[in-house]
Tab-separated table of C-alpha atoms in Angstrom:
chain	number	residue	atom	x	y	z
A	18	UNK	CA	94.644	91.541	96.846
A	19	UNK	CA	95.520	95.123	97.924
A	20	UNK	CA	92.211	95.705	99.691
A	21	UNK	CA	92.026	92.649	101.932
A	22	UNK	CA	93.560	92.737	105.406
A	23	UNK	CA	96.383	90.244	105.574
A	24	UNK	CA	97.255	88.865	108.999
A	25	UNK	CA	100.414	90.254	110.605
A	26	UNK	CA	101.600	86.700	111.292
A	27	UNK	CA	101.822	86.132	107.537
A	28	UNK	CA	104.107	89.176	107.286
A	29	UNK	CA	106.299	87.962	110.135
A	30	UNK	CA	106.596	84.472	108.655
A	31	UNK	CA	107.275	85.935	105.202
A	32	UNK	CA	110.017	88.277	106.410
A	33	UNK	CA	111.578	85.490	108.500
A	34	UNK	CA	111.594	83.152	105.490
A	35	UNK	CA	113.212	85.783	103.264
A	36	UNK	CA	115.878	86.544	105.885
A	37	UNK	CA	116.553	82.824	106.344
A	38	UNK	CA	116.979	82.287	102.598
A	39	UNK	CA	119.170	85.402	102.415
A	40	UNK	CA	121.355	84.080	105.242
A	41	UNK	CA	121.766	80.761	103.425
A	42	UNK	CA	122.749	82.346	100.111
A	43	UNK	CA	124.894	85.263	101.344
A	44	UNK	CA	126.171	83.903	104.659
A	45	UNK	CA	125.435	87.295	106.242
A	46	UNK	CA	122.863	88.411	108.767
A	47	UNK	CA	120.628	91.407	108.151
A	48	UNK	CA	122.376	94.747	108.528
A	49	UNK	CA	120.267	97.862	108.088
A	50	UNK	CA	122.034	100.831	109.669
A	51	UNK	CA	125.581	100.423	108.335
A	52	UNK	CA	124.519	99.909	104.706
A	53	UNK	CA	122.584	103.186	104.928
A	54	UNK	CA	125.991	104.877	105.148
A	55	UNK	CA	126.713	103.635	101.619
A	56	UNK	CA	123.470	105.111	100.330
A	57	UNK	CA	124.166	108.406	102.123
A	58	UNK	CA	127.707	108.636	100.721
A	59	UNK	CA	126.400	107.863	97.226
A	60	UNK	CA	123.717	110.542	97.559
A	61	UNK	CA	125.933	113.279	99.009
A	62	UNK	CA	128.722	112.518	96.508
A	63	UNK	CA	126.282	113.556	93.783
A	64	UNK	CA	126.151	117.014	95.401
A	65	UNK	CA	129.941	117.406	95.476
A	66	UNK	CA	130.616	116.360	99.063
A	67	UNK	CA	134.069	114.763	99.341
A	68	UNK	CA	134.664	111.666	101.461
A	69	UNK	CA	138.479	111.556	101.501
A	70	UNK	CA	138.817	110.406	105.106
A	71	UNK	CA	140.199	106.856	105.494
A	72	UNK	CA	137.063	105.895	107.437
A	73	UNK	CA	135.171	105.964	104.128
A	74	UNK	CA	137.676	103.883	102.119
A	75	UNK	CA	135.692	100.625	102.302
A	76	UNK	CA	132.437	102.427	101.552
A	77	UNK	CA	133.968	104.146	98.510
A	78	UNK	CA	135.375	100.831	97.278
A	79	UNK	CA	131.907	99.290	97.540
A	80	UNK	CA	130.367	102.217	95.667
A	81	UNK	CA	132.951	101.921	92.855
A	82	UNK	CA	131.616	98.413	92.227
A	83	UNK	CA	128.070	99.795	92.163
A	84	UNK	CA	125.624	100.100	95.023
A	85	UNK	CA	123.297	97.552	93.377
A	86	UNK	CA	126.135	94.994	93.436
A	87	UNK	CA	126.304	95.262	97.223
A	88	UNK	CA	124.151	92.577	98.860
A	89	UNK	CA	123.559	94.658	102.010
A	90	UNK	CA	122.244	97.637	100.023
A	91	UNK	CA	120.042	95.427	97.857
A	92	UNK	CA	118.688	93.788	100.989
A	93	UNK	CA	117.903	97.225	102.473
A	94	UNK	CA	116.038	98.166	99.290
A	95	UNK	CA	114.162	94.865	99.611
A	96	UNK	CA	113.236	95.640	103.212
A	97	UNK	CA	111.865	99.051	102.211
A	98	UNK	CA	110.033	97.602	99.213
A	99	UNK	CA	108.662	94.752	101.302
A	100	UNK	CA	107.442	97.148	103.989
A	101	UNK	CA	105.652	99.173	101.322
A	102	UNK	CA	104.149	96.030	99.787
A	103	UNK	CA	102.986	94.819	103.199
A	104	UNK	CA	101.373	98.146	104.035
A	105	UNK	CA	99.573	98.090	100.682
A	106	UNK	CA	98.348	94.526	101.145
A	107	UNK	CA	97.322	94.980	104.788
A	108	UNK	CA	95.105	97.955	103.954
A	109	UNK	CA	97.017	100.156	106.427
A	110	UNK	CA	98.767	102.470	103.959
A	111	UNK	CA	97.715	106.026	104.752
A	112	UNK	CA	99.103	109.228	103.284
A	113	UNK	CA	97.347	111.496	105.785
A	114	UNK	CA	99.571	114.000	107.557
A	115	UNK	CA	98.547	114.500	111.187
A	116	UNK	CA	101.752	116.195	112.320
A	117	UNK	CA	101.991	119.938	112.793
A	118	UNK	CA	104.850	121.577	110.871
A	119	UNK	CA	106.324	123.010	114.066
A	120	UNK	CA	106.684	119.428	115.379
A	121	UNK	CA	108.769	118.237	112.408
A	122	UNK	CA	112.127	119.592	113.695
A	123	UNK	CA	111.675	117.694	116.956
A	124	UNK	CA	111.100	114.439	115.068
A	125	UNK	CA	114.219	115.135	113.007
A	126	UNK	CA	116.338	115.896	116.076
A	127	UNK	CA	115.226	112.726	117.871
A	128	UNK	CA	115.845	110.644	114.744
A	129	UNK	CA	119.312	112.155	114.328
A	130	UNK	CA	120.162	111.402	117.971
A	131	UNK	CA	119.082	107.780	117.570
A	132	UNK	CA	120.934	107.460	114.249
A	133	UNK	CA	124.046	109.035	115.765
A	134	UNK	CA	123.964	106.544	118.617
A	135	UNK	CA	123.470	103.641	116.218
A	136	UNK	CA	126.429	104.696	114.058
A	137	UNK	CA	128.665	105.229	117.117
A	138	UNK	CA	127.746	101.789	118.378
A	139	UNK	CA	128.281	100.135	115.008
A	140	UNK	CA	124.738	99.065	114.188
A	141	UNK	CA	121.060	99.586	114.710
A	142	UNK	CA	118.499	98.342	117.196
A	143	UNK	CA	118.938	94.614	116.728
A	144	UNK	CA	122.667	94.463	116.055
A	145	UNK	CA	123.854	97.124	118.448
A	146	UNK	CA	121.185	97.566	121.083
A	147	UNK	CA	119.645	94.197	121.816
A	148	UNK	CA	122.599	92.017	120.846
A	149	UNK	CA	125.053	94.491	122.385
A	150	UNK	CA	123.363	94.649	125.769
A	151	UNK	CA	122.877	90.885	125.955
A	152	UNK	CA	126.597	90.427	125.225
A	153	UNK	CA	127.493	93.135	127.796
A	154	UNK	CA	129.003	95.303	125.053
A	155	UNK	CA	129.600	99.004	125.708
A	156	UNK	CA	128.262	99.789	122.214
A	157	UNK	CA	124.799	98.506	123.161
A	158	UNK	CA	124.676	100.895	126.089
A	159	UNK	CA	125.701	103.805	123.807
A	160	UNK	CA	122.745	103.056	121.509
A	161	UNK	CA	120.441	102.756	124.520
A	162	UNK	CA	121.633	106.124	125.860
A	163	UNK	CA	121.179	108.044	122.588
A	164	UNK	CA	117.884	106.303	121.835
A	165	UNK	CA	116.613	107.207	125.283
A	166	UNK	CA	117.787	110.813	124.887
A	167	UNK	CA	115.974	111.047	121.539
A	168	UNK	CA	112.811	109.609	123.048
A	169	UNK	CA	112.948	111.933	126.060
A	170	UNK	CA	113.522	114.964	123.812
A	171	UNK	CA	110.531	114.036	121.668
A	172	UNK	CA	108.215	113.300	124.589
A	173	UNK	CA	109.284	116.521	126.321
A	174	UNK	CA	108.677	118.576	123.178
A	175	UNK	CA	105.196	117.101	122.720
A	176	UNK	CA	104.219	117.058	126.414
A	177	UNK	CA	103.558	113.316	126.185
A	178	UNK	CA	101.074	113.710	123.308
A	179	UNK	CA	102.937	111.328	120.983
A	180	UNK	CA	101.149	108.089	120.160
A	181	UNK	CA	102.807	105.432	118.001
A	182	UNK	CA	99.852	103.056	118.143
A	183	UNK	CA	98.080	102.844	114.806
A	184	UNK	CA	94.352	103.505	115.095
A	185	UNK	CA	92.237	100.652	113.786
A	186	UNK	CA	89.868	101.340	110.911
A	187	UNK	CA	86.388	101.634	112.346
């Protein structure tokens, strides 16, 4: 089961079915970026960081009830677990490290810029970028700007040597 290559279409249909069932039972669409704030607040609270600002009041209320009682956080954990399960079953899971250590800060900076833009815009790629631009929302253009800046910074740092296309097993 974990050695056979599963078709990507099966993964797409499976994820779509799970999201459809989730929408029926919870009445909410998939949110990935905003629920990550809850996980980050829970993690940093363990290290003594205080979140007294009123902007965190709803997040703190959710965490008082338990992060595993929050449907958005459970769904995020399911997305991560499902991605891991898919990579195991599609025979594409690879722990090799092809990145040079001096490149790691550039990846972190570009990721932070894209995450910053997503949080400013109130969502991630689907909710803020694609939906935002289609609806002519300023927030979508903010995500596009910061995502583009992160991509340009990364491509500039690597002189265009970055490839995100997975090499097929030969």
